[in-house]
XYZ file of C-alpha atoms in Angstrom:
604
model
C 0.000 0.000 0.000
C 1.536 3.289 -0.728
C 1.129 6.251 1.483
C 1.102 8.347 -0.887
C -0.412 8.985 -4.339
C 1.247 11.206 -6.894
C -1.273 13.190 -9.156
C 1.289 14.868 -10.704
C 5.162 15.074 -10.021
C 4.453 18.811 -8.575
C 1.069 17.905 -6.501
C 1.410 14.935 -4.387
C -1.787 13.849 -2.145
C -1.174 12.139 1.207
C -3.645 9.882 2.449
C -4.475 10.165 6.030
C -3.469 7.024 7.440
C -5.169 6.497 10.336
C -8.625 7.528 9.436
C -8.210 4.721 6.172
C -6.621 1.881 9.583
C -9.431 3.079 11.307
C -11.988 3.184 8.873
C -11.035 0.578 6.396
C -9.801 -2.487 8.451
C -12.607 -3.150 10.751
C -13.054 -6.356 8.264
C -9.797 -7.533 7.902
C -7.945 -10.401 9.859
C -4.675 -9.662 11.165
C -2.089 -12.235 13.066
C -0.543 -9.008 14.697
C -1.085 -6.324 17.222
C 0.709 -4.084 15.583
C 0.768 -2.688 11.753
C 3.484 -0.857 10.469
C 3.501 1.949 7.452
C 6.465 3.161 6.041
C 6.849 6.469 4.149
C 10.318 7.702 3.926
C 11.873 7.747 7.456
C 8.709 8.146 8.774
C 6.375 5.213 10.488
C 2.990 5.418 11.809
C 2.131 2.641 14.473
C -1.535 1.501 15.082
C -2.890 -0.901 18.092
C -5.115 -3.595 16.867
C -7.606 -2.889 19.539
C -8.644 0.346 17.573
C -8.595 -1.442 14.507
C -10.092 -4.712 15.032
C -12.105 -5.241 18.030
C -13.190 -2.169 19.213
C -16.391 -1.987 20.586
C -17.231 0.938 18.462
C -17.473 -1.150 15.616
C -18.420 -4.269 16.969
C -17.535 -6.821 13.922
C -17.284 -9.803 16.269
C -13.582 -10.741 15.155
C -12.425 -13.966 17.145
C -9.121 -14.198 17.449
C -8.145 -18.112 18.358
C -5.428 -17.177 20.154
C -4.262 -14.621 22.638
C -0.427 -15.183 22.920
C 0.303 -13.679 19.846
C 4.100 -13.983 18.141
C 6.935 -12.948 20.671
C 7.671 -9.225 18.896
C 8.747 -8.239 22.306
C 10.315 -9.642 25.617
C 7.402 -7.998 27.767
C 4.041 -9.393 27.575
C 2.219 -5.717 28.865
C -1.007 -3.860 27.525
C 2.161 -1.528 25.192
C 2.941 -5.148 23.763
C -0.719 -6.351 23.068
C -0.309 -9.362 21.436
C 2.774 -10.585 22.759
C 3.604 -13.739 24.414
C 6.532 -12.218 25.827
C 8.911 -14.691 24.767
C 11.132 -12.832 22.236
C 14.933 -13.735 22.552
C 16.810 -11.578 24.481
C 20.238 -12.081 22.180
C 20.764 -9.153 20.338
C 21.233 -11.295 17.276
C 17.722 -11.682 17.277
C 15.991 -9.340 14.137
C 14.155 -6.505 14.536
C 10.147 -6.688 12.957
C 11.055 -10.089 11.769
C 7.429 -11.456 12.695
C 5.795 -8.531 11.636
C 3.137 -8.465 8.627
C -0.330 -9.383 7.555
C -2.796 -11.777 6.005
C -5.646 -9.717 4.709
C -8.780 -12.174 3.401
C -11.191 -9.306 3.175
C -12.307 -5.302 3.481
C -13.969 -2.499 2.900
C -14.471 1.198 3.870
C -16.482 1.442 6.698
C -18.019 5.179 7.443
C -18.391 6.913 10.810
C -21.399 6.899 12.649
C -19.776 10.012 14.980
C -20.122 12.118 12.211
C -23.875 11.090 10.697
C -25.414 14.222 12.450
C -23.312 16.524 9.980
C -24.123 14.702 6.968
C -24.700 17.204 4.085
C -28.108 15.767 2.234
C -27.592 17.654 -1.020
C -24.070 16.251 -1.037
C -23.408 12.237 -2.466
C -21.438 9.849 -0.519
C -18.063 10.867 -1.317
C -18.905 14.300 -0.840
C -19.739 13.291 3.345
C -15.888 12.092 2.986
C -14.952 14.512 6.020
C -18.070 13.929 7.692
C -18.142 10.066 7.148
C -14.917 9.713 7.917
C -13.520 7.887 4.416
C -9.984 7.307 3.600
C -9.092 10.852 1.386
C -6.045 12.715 0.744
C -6.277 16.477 -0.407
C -3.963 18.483 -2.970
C -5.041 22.137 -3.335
C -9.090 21.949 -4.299
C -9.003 18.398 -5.046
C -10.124 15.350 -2.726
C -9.697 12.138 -3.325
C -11.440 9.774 -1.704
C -10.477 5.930 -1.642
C -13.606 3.783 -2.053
C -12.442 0.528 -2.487
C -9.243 -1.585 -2.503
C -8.066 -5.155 -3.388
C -6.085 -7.580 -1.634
C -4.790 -10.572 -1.564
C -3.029 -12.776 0.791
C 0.235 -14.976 0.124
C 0.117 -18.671 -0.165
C 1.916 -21.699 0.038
C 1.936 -24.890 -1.845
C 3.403 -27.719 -1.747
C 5.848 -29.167 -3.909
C 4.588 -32.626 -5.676
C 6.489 -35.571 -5.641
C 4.880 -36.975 -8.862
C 3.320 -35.847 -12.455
C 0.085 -37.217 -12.929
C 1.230 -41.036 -15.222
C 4.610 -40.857 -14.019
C 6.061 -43.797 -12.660
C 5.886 -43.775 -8.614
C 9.823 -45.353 -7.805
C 10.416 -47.059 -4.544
C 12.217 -44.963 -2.076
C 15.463 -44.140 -1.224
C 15.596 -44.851 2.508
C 15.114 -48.126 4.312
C 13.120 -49.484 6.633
C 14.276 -46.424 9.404
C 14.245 -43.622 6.694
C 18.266 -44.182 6.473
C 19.619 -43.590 3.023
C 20.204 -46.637 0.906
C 23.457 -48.369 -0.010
C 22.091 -50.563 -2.418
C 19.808 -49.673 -5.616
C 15.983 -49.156 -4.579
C 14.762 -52.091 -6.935
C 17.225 -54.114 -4.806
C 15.605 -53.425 -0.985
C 12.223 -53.042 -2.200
C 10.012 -55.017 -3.764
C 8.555 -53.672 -7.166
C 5.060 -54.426 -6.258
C 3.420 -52.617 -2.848
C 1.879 -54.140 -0.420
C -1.684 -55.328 -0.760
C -4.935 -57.419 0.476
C -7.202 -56.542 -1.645
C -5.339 -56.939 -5.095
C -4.663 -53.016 -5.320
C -8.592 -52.727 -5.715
C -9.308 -48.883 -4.448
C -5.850 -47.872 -3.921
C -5.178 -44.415 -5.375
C -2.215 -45.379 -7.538
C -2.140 -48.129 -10.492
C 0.030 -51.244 -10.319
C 0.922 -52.734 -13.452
C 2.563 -56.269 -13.112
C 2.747 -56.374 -17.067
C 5.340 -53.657 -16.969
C 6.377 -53.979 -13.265
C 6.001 -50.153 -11.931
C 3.482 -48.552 -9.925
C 2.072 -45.664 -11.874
C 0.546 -42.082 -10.369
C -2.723 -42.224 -11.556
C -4.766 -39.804 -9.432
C -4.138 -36.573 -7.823
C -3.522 -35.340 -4.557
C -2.471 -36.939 -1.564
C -1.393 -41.165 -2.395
C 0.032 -43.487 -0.171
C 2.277 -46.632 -1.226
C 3.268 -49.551 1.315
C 6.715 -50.269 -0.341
C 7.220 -53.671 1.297
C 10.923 -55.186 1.613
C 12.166 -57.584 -0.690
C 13.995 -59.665 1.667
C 11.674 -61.048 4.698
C 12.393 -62.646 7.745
C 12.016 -66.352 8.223
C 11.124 -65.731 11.947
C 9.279 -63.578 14.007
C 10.523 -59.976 15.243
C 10.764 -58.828 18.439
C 8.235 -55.758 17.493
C 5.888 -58.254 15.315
C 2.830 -57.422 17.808
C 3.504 -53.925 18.877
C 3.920 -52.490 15.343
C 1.154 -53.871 13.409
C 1.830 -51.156 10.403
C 5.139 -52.654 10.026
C 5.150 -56.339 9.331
C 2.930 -58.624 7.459
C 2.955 -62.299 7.258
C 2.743 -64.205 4.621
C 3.524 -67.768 3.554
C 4.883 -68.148 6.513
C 7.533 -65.380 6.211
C 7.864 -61.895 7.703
C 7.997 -58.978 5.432
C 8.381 -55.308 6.577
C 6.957 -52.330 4.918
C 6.401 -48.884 5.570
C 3.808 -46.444 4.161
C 5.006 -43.697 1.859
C 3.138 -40.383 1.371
C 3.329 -38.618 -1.923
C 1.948 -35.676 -3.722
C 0.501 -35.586 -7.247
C 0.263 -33.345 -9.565
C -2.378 -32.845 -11.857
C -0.043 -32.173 -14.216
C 0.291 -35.196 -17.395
C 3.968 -36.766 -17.563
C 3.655 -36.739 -21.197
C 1.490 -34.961 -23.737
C -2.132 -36.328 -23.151
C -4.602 -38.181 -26.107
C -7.731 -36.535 -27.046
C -10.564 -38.448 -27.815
C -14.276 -37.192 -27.615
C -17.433 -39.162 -26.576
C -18.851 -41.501 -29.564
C -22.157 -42.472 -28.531
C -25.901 -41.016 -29.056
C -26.276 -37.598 -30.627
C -22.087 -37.376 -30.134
C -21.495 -40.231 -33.054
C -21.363 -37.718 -35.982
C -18.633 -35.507 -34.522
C -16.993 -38.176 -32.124
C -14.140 -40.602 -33.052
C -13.826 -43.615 -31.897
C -9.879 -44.586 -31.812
C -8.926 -48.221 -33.451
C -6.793 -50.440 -32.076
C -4.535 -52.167 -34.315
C -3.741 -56.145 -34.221
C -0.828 -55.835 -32.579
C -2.662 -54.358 -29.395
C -4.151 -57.765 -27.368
C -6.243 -55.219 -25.022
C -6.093 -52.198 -23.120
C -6.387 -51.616 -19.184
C -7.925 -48.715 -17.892
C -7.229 -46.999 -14.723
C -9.916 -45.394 -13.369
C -9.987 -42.373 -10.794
C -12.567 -40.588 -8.363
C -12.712 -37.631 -10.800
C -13.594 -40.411 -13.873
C -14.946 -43.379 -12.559
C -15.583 -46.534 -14.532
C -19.412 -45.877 -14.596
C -21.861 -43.592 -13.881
C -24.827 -43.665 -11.755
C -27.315 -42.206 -14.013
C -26.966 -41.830 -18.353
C -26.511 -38.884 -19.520
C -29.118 -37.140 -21.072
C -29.125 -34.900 -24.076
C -31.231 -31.485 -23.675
C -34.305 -31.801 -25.650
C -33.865 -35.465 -26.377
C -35.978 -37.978 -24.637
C -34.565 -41.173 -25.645
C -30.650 -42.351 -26.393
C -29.550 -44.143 -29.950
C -26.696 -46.578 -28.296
C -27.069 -49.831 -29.569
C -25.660 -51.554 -26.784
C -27.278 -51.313 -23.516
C -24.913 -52.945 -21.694
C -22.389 -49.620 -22.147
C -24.487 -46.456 -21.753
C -22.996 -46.019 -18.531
C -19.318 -46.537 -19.144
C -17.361 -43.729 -19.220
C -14.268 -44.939 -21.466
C -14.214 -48.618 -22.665
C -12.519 -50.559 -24.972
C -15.037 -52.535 -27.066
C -13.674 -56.135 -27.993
C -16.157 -56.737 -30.520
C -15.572 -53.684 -32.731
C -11.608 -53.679 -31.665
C -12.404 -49.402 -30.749
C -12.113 -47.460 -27.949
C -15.228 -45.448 -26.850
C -16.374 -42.658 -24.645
C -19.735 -41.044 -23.238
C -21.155 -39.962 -19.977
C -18.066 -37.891 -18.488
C -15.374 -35.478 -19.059
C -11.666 -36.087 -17.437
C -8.216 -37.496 -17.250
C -7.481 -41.336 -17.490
C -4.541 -43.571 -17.498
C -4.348 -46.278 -20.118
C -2.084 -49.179 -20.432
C -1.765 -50.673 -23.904
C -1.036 -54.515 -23.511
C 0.634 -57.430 -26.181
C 0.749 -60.945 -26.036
C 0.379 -63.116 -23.245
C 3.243 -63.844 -21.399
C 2.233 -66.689 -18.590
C 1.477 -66.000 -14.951
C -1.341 -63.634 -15.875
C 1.200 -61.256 -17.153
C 1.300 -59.671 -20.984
C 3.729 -57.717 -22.747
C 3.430 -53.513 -21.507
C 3.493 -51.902 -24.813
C 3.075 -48.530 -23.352
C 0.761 -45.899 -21.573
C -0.922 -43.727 -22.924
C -2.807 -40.008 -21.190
C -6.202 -39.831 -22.190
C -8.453 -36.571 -22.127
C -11.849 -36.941 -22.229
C -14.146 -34.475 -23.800
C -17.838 -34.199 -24.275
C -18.187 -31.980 -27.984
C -15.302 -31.796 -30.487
C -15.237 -27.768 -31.419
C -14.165 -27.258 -35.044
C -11.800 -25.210 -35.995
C -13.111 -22.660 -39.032
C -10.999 -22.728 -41.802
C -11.086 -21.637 -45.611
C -9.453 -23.073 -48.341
C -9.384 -22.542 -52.009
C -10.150 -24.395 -54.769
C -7.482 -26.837 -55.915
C -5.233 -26.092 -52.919
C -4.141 -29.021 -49.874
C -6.579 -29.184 -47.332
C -4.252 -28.515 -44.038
C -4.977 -28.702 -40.503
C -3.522 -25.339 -39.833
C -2.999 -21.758 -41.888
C 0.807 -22.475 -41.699
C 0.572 -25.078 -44.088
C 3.954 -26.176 -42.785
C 3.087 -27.307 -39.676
C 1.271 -30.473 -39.101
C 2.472 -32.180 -41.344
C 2.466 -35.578 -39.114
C -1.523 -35.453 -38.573
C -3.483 -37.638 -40.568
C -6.648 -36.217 -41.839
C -10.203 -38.400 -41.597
C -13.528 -36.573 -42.779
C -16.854 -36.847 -40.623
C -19.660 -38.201 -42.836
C -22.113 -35.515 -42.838
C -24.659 -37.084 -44.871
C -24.448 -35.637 -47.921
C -24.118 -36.972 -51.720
C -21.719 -34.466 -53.081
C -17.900 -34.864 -52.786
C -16.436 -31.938 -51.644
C -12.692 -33.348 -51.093
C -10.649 -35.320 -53.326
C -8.866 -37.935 -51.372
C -5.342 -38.773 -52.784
C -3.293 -42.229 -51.316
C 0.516 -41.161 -50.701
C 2.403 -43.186 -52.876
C 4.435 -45.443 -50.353
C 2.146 -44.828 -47.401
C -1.096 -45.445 -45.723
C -1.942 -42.294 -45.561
C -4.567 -40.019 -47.545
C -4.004 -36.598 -48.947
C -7.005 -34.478 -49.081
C -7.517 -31.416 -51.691
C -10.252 -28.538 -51.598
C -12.503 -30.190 -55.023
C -15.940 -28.399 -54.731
C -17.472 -25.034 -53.155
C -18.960 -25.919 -50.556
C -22.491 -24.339 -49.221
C -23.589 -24.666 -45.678
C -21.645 -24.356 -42.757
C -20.718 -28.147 -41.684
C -20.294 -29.459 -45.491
C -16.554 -30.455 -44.990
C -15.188 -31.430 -41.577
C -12.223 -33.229 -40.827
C -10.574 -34.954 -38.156
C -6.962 -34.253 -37.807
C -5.439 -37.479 -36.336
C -2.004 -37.927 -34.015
C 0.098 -41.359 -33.999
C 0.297 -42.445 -30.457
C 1.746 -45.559 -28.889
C 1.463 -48.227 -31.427
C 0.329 -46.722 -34.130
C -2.940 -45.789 -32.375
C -4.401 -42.727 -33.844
C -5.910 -40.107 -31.616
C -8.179 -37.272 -32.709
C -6.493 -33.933 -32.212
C -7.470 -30.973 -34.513
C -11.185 -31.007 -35.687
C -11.671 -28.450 -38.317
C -14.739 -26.907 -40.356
C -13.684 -26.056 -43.642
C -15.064 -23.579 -46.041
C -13.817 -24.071 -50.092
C -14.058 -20.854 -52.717
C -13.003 -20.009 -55.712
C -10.174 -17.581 -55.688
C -10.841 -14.072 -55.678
C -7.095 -12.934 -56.945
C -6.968 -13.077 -60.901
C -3.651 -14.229 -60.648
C -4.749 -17.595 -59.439
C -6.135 -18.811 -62.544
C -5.271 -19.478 -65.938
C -7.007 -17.511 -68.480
C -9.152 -18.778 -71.712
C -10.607 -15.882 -73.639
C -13.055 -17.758 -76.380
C -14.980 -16.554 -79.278
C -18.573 -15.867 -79.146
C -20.114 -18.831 -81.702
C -23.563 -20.119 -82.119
C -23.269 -23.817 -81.763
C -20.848 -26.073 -78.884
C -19.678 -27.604 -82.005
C -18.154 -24.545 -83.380
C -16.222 -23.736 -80.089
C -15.233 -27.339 -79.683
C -13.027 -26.485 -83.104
C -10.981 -24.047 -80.871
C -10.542 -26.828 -78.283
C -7.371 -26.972 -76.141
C -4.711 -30.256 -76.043
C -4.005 -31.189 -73.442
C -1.070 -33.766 -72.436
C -2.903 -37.103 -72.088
C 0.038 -38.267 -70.312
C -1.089 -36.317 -67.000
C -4.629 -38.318 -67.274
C -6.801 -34.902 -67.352
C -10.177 -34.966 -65.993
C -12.759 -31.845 -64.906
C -12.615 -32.403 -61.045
C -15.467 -29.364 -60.797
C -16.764 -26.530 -62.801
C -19.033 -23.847 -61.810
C -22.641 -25.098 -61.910
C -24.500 -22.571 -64.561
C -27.249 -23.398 -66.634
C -25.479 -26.580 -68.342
C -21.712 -27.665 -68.323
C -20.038 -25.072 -70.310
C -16.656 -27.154 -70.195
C -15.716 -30.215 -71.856
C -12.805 -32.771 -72.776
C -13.346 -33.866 -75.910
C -12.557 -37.677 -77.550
C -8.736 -36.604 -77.618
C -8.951 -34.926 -73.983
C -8.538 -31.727 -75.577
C -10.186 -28.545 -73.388
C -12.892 -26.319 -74.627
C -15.515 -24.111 -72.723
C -18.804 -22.825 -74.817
C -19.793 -19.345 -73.842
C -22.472 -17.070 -75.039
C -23.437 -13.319 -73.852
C -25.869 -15.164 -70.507
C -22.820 -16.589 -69.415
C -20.210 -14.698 -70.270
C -17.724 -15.738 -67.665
C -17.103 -19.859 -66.343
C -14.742 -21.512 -64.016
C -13.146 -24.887 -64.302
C -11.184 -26.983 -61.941
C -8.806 -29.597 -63.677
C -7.311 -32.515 -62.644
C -3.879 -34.003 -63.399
C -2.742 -37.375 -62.487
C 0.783 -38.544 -62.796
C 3.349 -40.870 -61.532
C 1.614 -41.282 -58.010
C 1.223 -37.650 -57.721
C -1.875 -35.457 -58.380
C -2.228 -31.366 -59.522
C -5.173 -29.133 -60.164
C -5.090 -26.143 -62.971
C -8.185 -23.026 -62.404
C -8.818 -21.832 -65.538
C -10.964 -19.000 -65.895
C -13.375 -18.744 -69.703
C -13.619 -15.229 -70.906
C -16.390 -14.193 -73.479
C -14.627 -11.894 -75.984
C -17.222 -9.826 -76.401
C -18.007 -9.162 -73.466
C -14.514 -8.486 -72.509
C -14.339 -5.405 -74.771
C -17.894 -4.202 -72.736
C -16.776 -4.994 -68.872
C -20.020 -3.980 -67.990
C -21.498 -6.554 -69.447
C -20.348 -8.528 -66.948
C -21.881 -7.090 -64.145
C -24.171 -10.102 -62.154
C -22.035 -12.987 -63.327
C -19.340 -14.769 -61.244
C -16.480 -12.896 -62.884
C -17.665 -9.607 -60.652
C -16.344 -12.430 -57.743
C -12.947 -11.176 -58.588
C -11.330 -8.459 -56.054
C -10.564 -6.247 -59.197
C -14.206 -5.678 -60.221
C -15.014 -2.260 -59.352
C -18.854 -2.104 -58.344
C -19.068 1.830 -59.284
C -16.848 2.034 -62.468
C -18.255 -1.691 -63.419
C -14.938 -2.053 -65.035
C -12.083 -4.407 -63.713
C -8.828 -2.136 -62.230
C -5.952 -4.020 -64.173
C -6.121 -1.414 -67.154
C -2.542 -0.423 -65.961
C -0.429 -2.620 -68.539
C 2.609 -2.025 -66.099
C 1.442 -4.126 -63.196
C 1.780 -7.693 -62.845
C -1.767 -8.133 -61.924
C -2.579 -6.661 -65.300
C 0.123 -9.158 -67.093
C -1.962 -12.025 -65.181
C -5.334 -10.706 -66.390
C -6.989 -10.826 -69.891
C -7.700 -7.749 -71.884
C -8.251 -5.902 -75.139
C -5.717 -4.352 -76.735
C -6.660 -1.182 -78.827
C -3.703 -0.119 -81.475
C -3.105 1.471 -84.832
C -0.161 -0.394 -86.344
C 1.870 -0.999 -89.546
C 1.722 -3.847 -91.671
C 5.284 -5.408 -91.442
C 5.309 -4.293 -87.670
């Protein structure tokens, strides 16, 4: 808190500091007797009975304890709040107990002064009168209303990252440090009666290691690998020390640790897959290689769920399978997927191999899995012929595998594309799309053993280009039949397997490949202006070509082209109806068709 408050570097205003202790604290908790301002040399000392428990006030403030901190070797009424036990050494530091924990406050007027309220005046004009923390320069009050503060807190270091693995210690049996490695004096597995059931960690005997797998407070009985063939001494009188079993002694001792909600590694995403959630949701497969998965469940994301959820405005569910519309997250043998519904969390799962005897299979690896109700898309636009990529960098991402949510529809807005040497599909922006959810795509992430994980889910939106430079340009006659314009048709290499992927939908297709796969586009004056998106196809690889049909006519009247798709451009101007490439010295204009107007000589 500063004492004072600078309106200016010539006009300071000084609070009065004890009618803001006096008027503002009568809320606030303090552990001493005794709170200390500093400006400059200067300090101002005020007794907690004035500020806290006066009866003038009479906030009912119950102080636990009466003893206080020893600030002082004299427990007297000058000293309230002393125990009277400070050291007497002079190496002992001067105000090193004092300070304050503030949880709460606010300004609290006078009632002395209500008789001299001023009734045409507001509240902060009664300041004086109410008694309110101010501070004057010149003609100007201020008056302090309100504050904010905040107490300092401590927290505990954890011992453990939520799915780390939780190692033996490094002590013995009487907390002495070891000579010998860990896995040597204890035994890998805790001790248990119940086969671990309940306990707030996860033992895995297919990979050996006890794994954090809730947070907060968890407690291990790390039992001793080497037991005692007869009974000791202390067997009875320390029953949380030794257990007996097949006839041998084994110590243990209980370990306390802390942990974290914080993942060890990067966690999985999946969202939940059943009911009205199936369209968006993706259910992750499990490849042959994975026997089964084990789940650890937690308090925050239990196995099950008392009651189903249910969907606002929906009366009924649509899970096939009754037996699972309370699970939470399951691996379904049957389908070979794992599924989710009901609940939102954090989960530990263990991928397991083959069978390796004594109820033990091979630990292929963990996995931390985030559980989410509704995947939110991602909006995106992407043009016409382009790659369809998770993210506006198109370099990044280049390790997610894309999957597209079946929305319903009959028209293909995506070209899918196998990568030559891979698995993997490679999708490409093929058709404008129309309404908002026509293309949506799941952006997948490898995890352990090739299990694929949904991590970017992304709403597309595909255009035509607006910039003119993005195209190819066909200017074509104006002619009365197709047959005609199919004459000026262009080749095209039939090596590169051409094919019209999409072509703006006027009143009939206006392109064509003909017999040869040569390109043509038929125009007339009602549709002046077309759009075509070719396909090429070679070697494994694919590429798309915009080309963009000019009427010639119409191109030396612009304005006749006002209400077609060629006023889509950025370059149409809406007031000149003209496009603004005219300048022959740009390189938009080199991009862009137009008529030329000369007078020249033959020869030239």
């Amino acid at each position: 808190m500063m004492k004072t408050l600078h309106r200016d570097a010539d006009a300071p205003i000084h609070f009065d500091n004890q009618t803001f202790m006096k008027r503002f604290l009568p809320f606030m908790s303090l552990l001493l007797p005794i709170w200390t301002l500093t400006a400059g040399a200067a300090s101002v000392l005020f007794d907690q009975n004035a500020v806290l428990y006066s009866t003038q006030y009479d906030r009912g403030v119950n102080l636990s304890s009466k003893r206080g901190v020893p600030i002082s070797g004299t427990m007297a009424p000058s000293t309230t709040g002393s125990d009277g036990r400070q050291p007497a050494q002079p190496a002992a530091t001067p105000n090193q107990f004092r300070g304050a924990v503030v949880y709460g406050g606010l300004v609290v007027p006078t009632l002395a002064g209500r008789e001299g309220l001023n009734v045409s005046r507001s509240y902060v004009g009664n300041a004086v009168q109410l008694g309110l923390p101010r501070g004057a320069s010149g003609g100007a009050t201020v008056v302090l209303r309100s504050v904010q503060m905040g107490p300092a807190y401590l927290s505990r270091q954890s011992a453990f990252s939520f799915g780390s693995i939780i190692t033996p210690p490094f002590t013995d049996m009487d907390e002495n440090p070891l000579t010998m490695s860990p896995k040597d004096y204890w035994l890998a597995e805790p001790h248990t009666t119940d086969a671990h059931a309940g306990a707030a960690y996860y033992w895995s005997p297919h990979a050996g290691n006890v794994f954090a797998t809730q947070t907060g407070a968890v407690k291990v009985k790390w039992k001793k690998a080497q037991p005692s063939p007869t009974k000791p001494s202390d067997f009875d009188s320390n029953p949380g020390r030794y257990v007996l079993e097949s006839g041998l002694y084994y110590s243990y001792k209980t370990v306390e640790y802390l942990v974290s909600g914080t993942p060890s590694k990067a966690p999985r995403k999946i969202y939940w897959t059943e009911a009205s959630f199936r369209t968006t949701g993706k259910a992750v497969e499990i490849p042959a290689r994975v026997s089964t998965i084990r789940i650890a469940y937690n308090p925050g994301f239990p196995q099950k769920v008392e009651t189903e959820y249910a969907v606002p405005g929906q009366s009924g569910t649509d899970i096939s399978n009754p037996f699972t519309k309370l699970n939470t997250l399951w691996y379904d043998g049957q389908s070979r997927q794992i599924l989710a519904y009901n609940r939102e969390g954090r989960v530990f799962v263990e991928l397991l191999g083959e069978p390796l005897g004594a109820n033990r299979q091979r630990h292929l690896g963990y996995e931390i899995v985030d559980v989410y109700q509704q995947a939110i898309p991602t909006d995106m636009t992407t043009e016409l012929g382009e790659t369809v990529t998770p993210f506006a960098d198109a370099s990044k991402g280049a390790a997610l595998i894309p999957e597209r949510v079946l929305t319903g529809t009959l028209q293909s807005f995506l070209y899918e594309h196998p990568i030559e040497g891979t698995s993997r599909m490679q999708y490409f922006a093929a058709r404008e799309t129309v309404n908002q959810n026509d293309v949506l795509v799941h952006w997948l992430e490898t995890g352990v053993e090739g299990l694929r994980w949904p991590s970017i889910f992304v709403r597309y939106r595909f255009f035509w280009p607006t910039d003119v430079a993005k195209y190819s340009h066909y200017v074509r006659q104006e002619v009365a039949r197709e047959s005609e314009a199919k004459l000026t048709a262009v080749p095209l290499p039939n090596e590169n397997i051409p094919t019209i992927e999409y072509q703006d939908p006027l009143d009939r297709p206006r392109a064509r490949l003909t017999e040869t796969l040569a390109f043509y586009t038929y125009l007339n004056r009602e549709n002046p202006a077309h759009r075509t998106l070719l396909r090429f196809t070679s070697e494994g690889k694919v590429g798309f070509e915009r080309v963009f049909s000019w009427l010639d006519v119409t191109l030396k009247q612009p304005a006749d082209f006002a209400g077609t798709l060629a006023t889509n451009l950025n370059a149409w101007n809406t007031n000149l109806l003209n496009f603004s490439w005219n300048d022959a010295s740009t390189s938009l204009s080199q991009m862009a068709p137009r008529v030329v107007s000369a007078t020249v000589n033959v020869g030239d």
